[in-house]
Coordinates of C-alpha atoms in Angstrom, one line a residue:
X648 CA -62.5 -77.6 81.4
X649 CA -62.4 -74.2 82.7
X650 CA -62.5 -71.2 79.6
X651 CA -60.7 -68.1 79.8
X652 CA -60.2 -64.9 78.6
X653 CA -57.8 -62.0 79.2
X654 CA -59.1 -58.6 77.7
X655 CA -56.1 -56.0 78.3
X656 CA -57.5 -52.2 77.5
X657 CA -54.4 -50.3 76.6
X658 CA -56.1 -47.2 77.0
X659 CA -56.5 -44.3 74.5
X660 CA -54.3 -46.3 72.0
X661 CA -56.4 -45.6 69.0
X662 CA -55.6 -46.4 65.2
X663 CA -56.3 -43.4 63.2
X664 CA -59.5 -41.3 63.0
X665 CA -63.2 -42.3 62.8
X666 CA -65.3 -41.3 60.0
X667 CA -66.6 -38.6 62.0
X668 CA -63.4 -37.8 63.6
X669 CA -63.8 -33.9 62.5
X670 CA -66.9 -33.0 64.1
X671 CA -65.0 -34.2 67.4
X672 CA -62.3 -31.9 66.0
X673 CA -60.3 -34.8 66.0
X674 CA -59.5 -34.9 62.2
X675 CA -56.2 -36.0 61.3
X676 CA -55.5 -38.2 64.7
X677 CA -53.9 -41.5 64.7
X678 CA -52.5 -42.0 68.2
X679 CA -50.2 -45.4 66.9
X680 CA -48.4 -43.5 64.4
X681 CA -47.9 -40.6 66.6
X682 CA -46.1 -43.0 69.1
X683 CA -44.5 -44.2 66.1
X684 CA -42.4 -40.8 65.6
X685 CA -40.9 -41.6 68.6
X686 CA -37.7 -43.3 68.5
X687 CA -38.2 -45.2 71.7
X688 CA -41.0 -47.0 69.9
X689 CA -40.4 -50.7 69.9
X690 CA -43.1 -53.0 69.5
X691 CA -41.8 -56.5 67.7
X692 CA -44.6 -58.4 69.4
X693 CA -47.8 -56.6 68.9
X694 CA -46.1 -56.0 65.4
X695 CA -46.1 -60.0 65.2
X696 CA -49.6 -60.5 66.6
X697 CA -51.1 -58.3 63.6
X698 CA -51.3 -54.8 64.7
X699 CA -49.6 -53.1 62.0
X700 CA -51.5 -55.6 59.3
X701 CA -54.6 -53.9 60.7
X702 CA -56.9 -52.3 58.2
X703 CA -55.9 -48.5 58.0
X704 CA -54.1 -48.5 60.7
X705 CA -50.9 -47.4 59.1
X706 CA -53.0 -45.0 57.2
X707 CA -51.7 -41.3 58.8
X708 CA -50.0 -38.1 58.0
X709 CA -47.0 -39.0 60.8
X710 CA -43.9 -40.2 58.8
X711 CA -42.9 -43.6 60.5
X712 CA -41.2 -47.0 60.2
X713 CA -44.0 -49.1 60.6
X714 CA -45.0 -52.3 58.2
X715 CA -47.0 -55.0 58.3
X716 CA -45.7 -58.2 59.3
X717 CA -45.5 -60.7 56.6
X718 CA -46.8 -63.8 58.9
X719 CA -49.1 -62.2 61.7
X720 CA -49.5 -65.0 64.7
X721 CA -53.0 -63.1 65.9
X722 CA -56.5 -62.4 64.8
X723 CA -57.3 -58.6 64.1
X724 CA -59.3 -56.2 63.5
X725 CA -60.3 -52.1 63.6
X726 CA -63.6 -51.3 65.6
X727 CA -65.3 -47.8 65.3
X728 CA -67.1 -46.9 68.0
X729 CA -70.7 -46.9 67.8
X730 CA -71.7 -44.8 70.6
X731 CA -71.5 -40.7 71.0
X732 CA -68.6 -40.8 72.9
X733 CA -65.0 -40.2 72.8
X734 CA -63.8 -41.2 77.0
X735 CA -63.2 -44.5 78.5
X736 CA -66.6 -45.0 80.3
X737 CA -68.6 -44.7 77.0
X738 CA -65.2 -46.9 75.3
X739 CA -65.6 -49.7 77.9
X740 CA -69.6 -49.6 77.7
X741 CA -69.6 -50.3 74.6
X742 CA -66.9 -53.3 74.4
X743 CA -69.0 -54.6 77.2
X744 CA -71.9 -54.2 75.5
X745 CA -74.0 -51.3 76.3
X746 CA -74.0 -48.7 73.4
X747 CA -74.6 -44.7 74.6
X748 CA -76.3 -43.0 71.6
X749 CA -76.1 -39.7 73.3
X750 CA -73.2 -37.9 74.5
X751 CA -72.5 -37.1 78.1
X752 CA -72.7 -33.1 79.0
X753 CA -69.3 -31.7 78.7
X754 CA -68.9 -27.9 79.9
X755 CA -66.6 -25.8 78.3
X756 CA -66.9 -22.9 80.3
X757 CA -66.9 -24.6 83.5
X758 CA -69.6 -26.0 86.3
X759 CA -73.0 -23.4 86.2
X760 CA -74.0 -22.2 89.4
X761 CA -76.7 -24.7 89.9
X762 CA -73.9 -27.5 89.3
X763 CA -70.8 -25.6 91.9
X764 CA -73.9 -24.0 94.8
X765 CA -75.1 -27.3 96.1
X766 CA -71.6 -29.4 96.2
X767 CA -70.2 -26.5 98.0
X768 CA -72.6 -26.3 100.4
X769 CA -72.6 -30.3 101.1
X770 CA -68.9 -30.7 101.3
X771 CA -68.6 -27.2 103.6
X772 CA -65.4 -25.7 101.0
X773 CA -65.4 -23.5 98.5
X774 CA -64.5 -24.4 95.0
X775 CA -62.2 -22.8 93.0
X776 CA -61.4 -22.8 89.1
X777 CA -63.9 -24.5 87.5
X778 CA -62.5 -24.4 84.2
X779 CA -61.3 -27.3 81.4
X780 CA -58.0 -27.7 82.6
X781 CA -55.0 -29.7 82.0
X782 CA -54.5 -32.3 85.7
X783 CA -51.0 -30.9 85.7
X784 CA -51.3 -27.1 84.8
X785 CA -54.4 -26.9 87.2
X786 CA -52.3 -28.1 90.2
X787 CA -49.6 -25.9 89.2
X788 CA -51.8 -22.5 89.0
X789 CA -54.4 -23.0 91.6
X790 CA -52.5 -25.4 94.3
X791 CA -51.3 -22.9 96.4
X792 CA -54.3 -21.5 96.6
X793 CA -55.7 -24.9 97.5
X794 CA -53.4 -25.4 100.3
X795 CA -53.7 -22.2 102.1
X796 CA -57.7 -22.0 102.1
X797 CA -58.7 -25.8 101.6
X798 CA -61.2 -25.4 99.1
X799 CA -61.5 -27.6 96.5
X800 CA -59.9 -26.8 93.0
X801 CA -62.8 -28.4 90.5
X802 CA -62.1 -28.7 86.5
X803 CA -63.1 -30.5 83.5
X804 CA -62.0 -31.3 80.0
X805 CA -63.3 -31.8 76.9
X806 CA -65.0 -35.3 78.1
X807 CA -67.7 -35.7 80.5
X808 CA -66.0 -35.4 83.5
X809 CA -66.1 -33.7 87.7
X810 CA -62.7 -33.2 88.4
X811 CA -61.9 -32.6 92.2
X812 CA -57.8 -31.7 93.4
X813 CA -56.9 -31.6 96.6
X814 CA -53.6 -31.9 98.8
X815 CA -53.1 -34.8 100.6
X816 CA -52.3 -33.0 103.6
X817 CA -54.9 -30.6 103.3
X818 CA -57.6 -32.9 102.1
X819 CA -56.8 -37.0 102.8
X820 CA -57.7 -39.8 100.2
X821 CA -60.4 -40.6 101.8
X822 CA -62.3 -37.2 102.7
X823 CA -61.4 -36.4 99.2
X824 CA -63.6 -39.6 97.5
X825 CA -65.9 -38.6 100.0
X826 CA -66.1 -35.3 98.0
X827 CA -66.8 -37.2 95.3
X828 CA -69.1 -39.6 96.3
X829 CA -71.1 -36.0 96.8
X830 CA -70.9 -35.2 93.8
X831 CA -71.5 -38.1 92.2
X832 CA -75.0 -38.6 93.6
X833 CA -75.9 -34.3 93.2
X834 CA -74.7 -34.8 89.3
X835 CA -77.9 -36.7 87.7
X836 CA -80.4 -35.8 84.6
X837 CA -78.8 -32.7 82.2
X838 CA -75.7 -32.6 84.5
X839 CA -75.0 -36.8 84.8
X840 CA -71.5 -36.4 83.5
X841 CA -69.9 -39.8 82.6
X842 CA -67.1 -39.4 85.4
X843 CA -66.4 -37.6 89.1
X844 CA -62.9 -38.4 89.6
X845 CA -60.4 -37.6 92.7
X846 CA -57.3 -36.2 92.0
X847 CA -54.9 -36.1 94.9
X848 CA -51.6 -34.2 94.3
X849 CA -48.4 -34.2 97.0
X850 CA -45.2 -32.2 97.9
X851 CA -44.5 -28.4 97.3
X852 CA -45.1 -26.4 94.4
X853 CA -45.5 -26.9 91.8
X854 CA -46.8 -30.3 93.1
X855 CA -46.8 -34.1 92.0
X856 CA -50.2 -36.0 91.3
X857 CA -50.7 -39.2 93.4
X858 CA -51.2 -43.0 92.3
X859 CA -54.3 -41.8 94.0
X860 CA -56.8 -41.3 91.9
X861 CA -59.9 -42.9 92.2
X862 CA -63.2 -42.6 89.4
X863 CA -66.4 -42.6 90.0
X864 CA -68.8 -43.3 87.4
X865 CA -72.3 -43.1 86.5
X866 CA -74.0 -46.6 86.5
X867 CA -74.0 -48.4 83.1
X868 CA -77.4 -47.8 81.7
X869 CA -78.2 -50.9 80.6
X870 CA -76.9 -54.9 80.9
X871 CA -73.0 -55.1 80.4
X872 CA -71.2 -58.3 79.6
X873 CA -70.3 -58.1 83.1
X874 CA -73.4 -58.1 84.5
X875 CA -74.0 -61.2 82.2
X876 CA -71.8 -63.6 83.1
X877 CA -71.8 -63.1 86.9
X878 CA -75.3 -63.6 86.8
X879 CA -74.9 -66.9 85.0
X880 CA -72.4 -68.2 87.1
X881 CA -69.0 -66.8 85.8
X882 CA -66.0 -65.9 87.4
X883 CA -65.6 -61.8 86.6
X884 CA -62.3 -60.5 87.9
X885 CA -61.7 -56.8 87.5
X886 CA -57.6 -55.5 87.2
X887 CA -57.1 -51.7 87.5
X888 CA -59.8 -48.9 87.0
X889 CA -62.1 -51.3 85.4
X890 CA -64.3 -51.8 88.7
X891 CA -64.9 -47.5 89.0
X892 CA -65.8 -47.8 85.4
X893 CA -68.5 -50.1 85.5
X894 CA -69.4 -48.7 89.3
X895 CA -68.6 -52.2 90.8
X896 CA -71.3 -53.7 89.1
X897 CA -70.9 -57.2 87.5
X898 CA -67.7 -58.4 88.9
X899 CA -66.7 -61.4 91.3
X900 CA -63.3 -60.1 92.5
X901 CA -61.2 -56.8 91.9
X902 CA -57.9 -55.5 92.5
X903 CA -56.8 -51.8 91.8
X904 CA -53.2 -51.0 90.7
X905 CA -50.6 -47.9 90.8
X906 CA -49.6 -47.7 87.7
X907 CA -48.8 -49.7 84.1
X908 CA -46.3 -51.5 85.3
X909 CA -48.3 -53.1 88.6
X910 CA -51.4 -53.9 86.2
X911 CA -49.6 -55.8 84.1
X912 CA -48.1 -58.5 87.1
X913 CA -51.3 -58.4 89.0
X914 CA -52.8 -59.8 85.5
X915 CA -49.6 -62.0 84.9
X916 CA -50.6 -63.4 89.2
X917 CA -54.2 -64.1 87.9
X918 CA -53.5 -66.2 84.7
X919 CA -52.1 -68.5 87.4
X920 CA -55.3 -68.7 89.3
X921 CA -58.1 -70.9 88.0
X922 CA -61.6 -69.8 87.0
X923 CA -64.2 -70.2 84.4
X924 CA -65.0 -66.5 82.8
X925 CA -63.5 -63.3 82.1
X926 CA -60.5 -61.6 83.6
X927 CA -60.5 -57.3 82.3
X928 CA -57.4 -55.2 82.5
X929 CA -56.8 -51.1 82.1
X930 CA -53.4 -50.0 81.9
X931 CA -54.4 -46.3 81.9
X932 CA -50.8 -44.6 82.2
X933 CA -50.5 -44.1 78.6
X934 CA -53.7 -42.3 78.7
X935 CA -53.4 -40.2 82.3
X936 CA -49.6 -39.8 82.4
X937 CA -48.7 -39.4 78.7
X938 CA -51.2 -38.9 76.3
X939 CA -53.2 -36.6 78.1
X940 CA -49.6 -34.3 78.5
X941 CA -48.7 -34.7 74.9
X942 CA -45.6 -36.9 75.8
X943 CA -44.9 -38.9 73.1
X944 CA -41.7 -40.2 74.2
X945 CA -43.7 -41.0 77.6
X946 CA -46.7 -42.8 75.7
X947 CA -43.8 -45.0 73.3
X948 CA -42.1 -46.1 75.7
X949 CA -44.9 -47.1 78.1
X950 CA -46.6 -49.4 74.7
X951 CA -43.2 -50.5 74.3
X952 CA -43.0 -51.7 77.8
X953 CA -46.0 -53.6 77.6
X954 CA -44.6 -55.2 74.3
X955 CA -41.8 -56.1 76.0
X956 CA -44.0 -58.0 78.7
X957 CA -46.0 -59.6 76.0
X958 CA -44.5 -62.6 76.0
X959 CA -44.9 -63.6 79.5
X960 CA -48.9 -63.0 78.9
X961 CA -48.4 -65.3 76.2
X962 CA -46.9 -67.7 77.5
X963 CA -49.2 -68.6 80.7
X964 CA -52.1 -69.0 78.0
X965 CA -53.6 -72.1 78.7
X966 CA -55.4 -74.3 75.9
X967 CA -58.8 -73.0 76.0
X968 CA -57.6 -69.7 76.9
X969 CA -58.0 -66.4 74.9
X970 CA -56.2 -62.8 75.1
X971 CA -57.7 -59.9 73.5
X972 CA -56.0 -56.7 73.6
X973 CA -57.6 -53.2 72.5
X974 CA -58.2 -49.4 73.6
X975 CA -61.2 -47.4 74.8
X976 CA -60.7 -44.6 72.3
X977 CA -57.4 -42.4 71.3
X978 CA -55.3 -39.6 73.1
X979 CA -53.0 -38.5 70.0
X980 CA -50.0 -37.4 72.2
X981 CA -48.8 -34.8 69.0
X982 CA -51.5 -33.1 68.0
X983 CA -52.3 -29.7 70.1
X984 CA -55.5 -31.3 72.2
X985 CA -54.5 -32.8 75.4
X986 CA -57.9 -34.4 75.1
X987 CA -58.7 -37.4 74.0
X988 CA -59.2 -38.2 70.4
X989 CA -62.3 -40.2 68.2
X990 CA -60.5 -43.3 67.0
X991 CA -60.7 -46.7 65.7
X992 CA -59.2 -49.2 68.3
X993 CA -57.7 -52.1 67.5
X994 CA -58.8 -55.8 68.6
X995 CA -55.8 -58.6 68.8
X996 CA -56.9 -61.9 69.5
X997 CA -54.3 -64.3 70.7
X998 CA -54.7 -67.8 72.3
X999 CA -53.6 -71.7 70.9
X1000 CA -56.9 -71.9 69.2
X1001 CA -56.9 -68.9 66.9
X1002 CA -56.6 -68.8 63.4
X1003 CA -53.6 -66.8 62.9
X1004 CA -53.7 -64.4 60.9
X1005 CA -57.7 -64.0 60.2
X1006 CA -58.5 -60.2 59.1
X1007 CA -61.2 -59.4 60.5
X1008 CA -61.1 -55.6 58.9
X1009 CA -63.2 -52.7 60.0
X1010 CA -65.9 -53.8 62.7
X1011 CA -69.2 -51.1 63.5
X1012 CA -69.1 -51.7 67.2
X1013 CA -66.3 -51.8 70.1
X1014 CA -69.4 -54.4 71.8
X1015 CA -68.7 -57.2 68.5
X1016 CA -66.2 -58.1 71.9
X1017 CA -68.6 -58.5 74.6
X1018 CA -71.1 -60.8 71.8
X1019 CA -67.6 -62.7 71.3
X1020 CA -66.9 -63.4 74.4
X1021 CA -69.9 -64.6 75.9
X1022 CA -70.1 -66.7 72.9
X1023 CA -66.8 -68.5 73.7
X1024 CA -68.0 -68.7 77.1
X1025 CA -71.5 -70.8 76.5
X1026 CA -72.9 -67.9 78.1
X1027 CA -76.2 -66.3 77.1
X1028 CA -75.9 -63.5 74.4
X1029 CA -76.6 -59.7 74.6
X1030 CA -78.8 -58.1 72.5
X1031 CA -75.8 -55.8 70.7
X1032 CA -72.8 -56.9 68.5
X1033 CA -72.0 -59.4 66.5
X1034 CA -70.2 -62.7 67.8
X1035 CA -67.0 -63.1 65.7
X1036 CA -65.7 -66.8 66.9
X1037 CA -66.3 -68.5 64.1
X1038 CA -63.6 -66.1 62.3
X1039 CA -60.9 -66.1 64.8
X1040 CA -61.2 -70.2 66.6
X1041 CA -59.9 -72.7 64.4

């Protein structure tokens, strides 16, 4: 019989911060308790599964109402990330198996010369900006300018990332990726930052960002669970920005989404198609729409959304199947960083074979999921992580 499993990345919901969380000057972050402050927080289910019975998770300087639950249905655990990294490429790497023990180039003054000469030459427009800059303040201060003379307004933030804004009108989807696909291959050896990504925007001033966006990252630098199982003859279906991620390498079948909402029924379609392997989700509103703009109303009521929808995952579960739920890193939508934040995650195993309740407490790597995983599979094992079956299958 067919085996399963659902991995849903609820991306940037981290658990409180990392040993090291200071010299990322993320000391004091704890992304769950943050949303907690929020009265539109509502999470019965993931309470029920074992999230709040985490270890440390509760553990924060945001006054809140949350409590473990006496009888927790799921397996758990923390898992500290391993790699130099705080962003989702280096986040989903690592669960997938491929650990980055340096840090991508960030650039906190903005793109050198030898970066911002070349692309503007290739794409024939003139940047402007060039700064770290917040998606929606950037659009706001430089988009008229980007209308009237069509160049390109280029930013970054404090991850390793290319960002290009353009107006649809001005500059289509398409021309716009095209950008990016230019940049993508110029930005290699001290400048290979983790992502180029297109950021379309719409309307009049001060302008509305589009579903649009599309990411464009570097190649994983070594094998990913991905890569594993298709090569052994598993089904790899990719939901959301999990394909640009892992630069289409390693799955069978993908399908990209609009927002939270979308990601969550295209996942809810496939748990009623058959196959034998892995099906990966991002939901990445709560990091692009609301963590990344400090909304903390925004961010608690998108994880209470998914709560609410938890159920329905739950319930298409098939015998042998397995649902895994956890985050890339954290975006602490109350402290003053719009960036995101060096977290624990949290890993929720749910399925009709798992022991409820096993603790699994604090894990060393974000990859203990891919050696997991393949194990349940039968498929053959990476060289990273720990497989933790025998502690969650009954």
């Amino acid at each position: 019989m067919n085996k399963r499993v659902f991995v849903i990345v609820l991306d940037s919901f981290g658990i409180g911060e990392e040993p090291d969380a200071a010299a990322w000057g993320d000391e004091g972050s704890n992304t769950l308790c943050a949303c907690a402050t929020s009265s539109f927080f509502d999470i019965p289910n993931l309470t029920q599964l074992g999230l709040c019975n985490i270890e440390g998770a509760l553990d924060s300087v945001y006054e809140n109402d949350l409590a473990p639950h006496p009888s927790p249905t799921g397996a758990f655990a923390r898992m500290q990330e391993e790699s130099q990294g705080k962003d989702s490429t280096v986040g989903h790497w690592e669960m997938a198996g491929v650990i980055s023990p340096r840090p991508f180039p960030t650039y906190p003054e903005g793109f050198p010369p030898e970066v911002i000469e070349p692309f503007e030459e290739a794409c024939g427009r003139k940047v402007i900006c060039n700064l770290p800059y917040s998606g929606t303040d950037v659009i706001r201060d430089y988009g008229k300018e980007q209308v009237e003379t069509g160049a390109l307004i280029v930013y970054t933030s404090g991850d390793s990332v290319f960002q290009i804004a353009a107006h649809e009108d001005v500059v289509p989807p398409e021309q716009l990726y095209e950008y990016c696909r230019i940049a993508r291959a110029q930005l290699k050896g001290d400048h290979a930052v983790g992502r180029v990504i297109a950021r379309p925007f719409e309307g009049e001033w001060p302008f509305t960002r589009t579903s649009r966006r599309h990411d464009f990252s570097l190649e994983p630098t070594g094998t990913t669970m991905l890569d594993a199982l298709k090569e052994q003859g598993f089904d790899v279906l990719s939901v959301g920005k999990i394909y640009d991620l892992f630069a289409g390498r390693g799955t069978t079948d993908h399908i990209l989404t609009s927002n939270n909402a979308d990601g969550i029924e295209k996942t809810l379609a496939w748990m009623d198609r058959d196959f034998n392997g892995l099906c990966y989700t991002n939901l990445v509103d709560t990091d692009m729409i609301y963590g990344h703009r400090n909304d903390v109303d925004g961010y608690a009521k998108a994880i209470s959304y998914f709560d609410a929808k938890l159920p329905e995952l739950l319930a298409k579960l098939r015998d042998d199947d397995l649902l895994m739920i956890t985050a890339d890193h954290g975006c602490d939508p109350v402290t003053p960083s719009t960036d995101h934040s060096r977290e624990y995650v949290p890993w929720l195993i749910a399925g009709p074979k798992v022991k409820a309740g096993a603790d699994l407490a604090t894990l060393p790597t974000f990859a203990d999921i891919s050696a997991t995983i393949l194990d349940y599979l039968g498929a053959k094992p990476l060289s990273v992580g720990t497989s933790r079956l025998s502690q969650i299958i009954q």
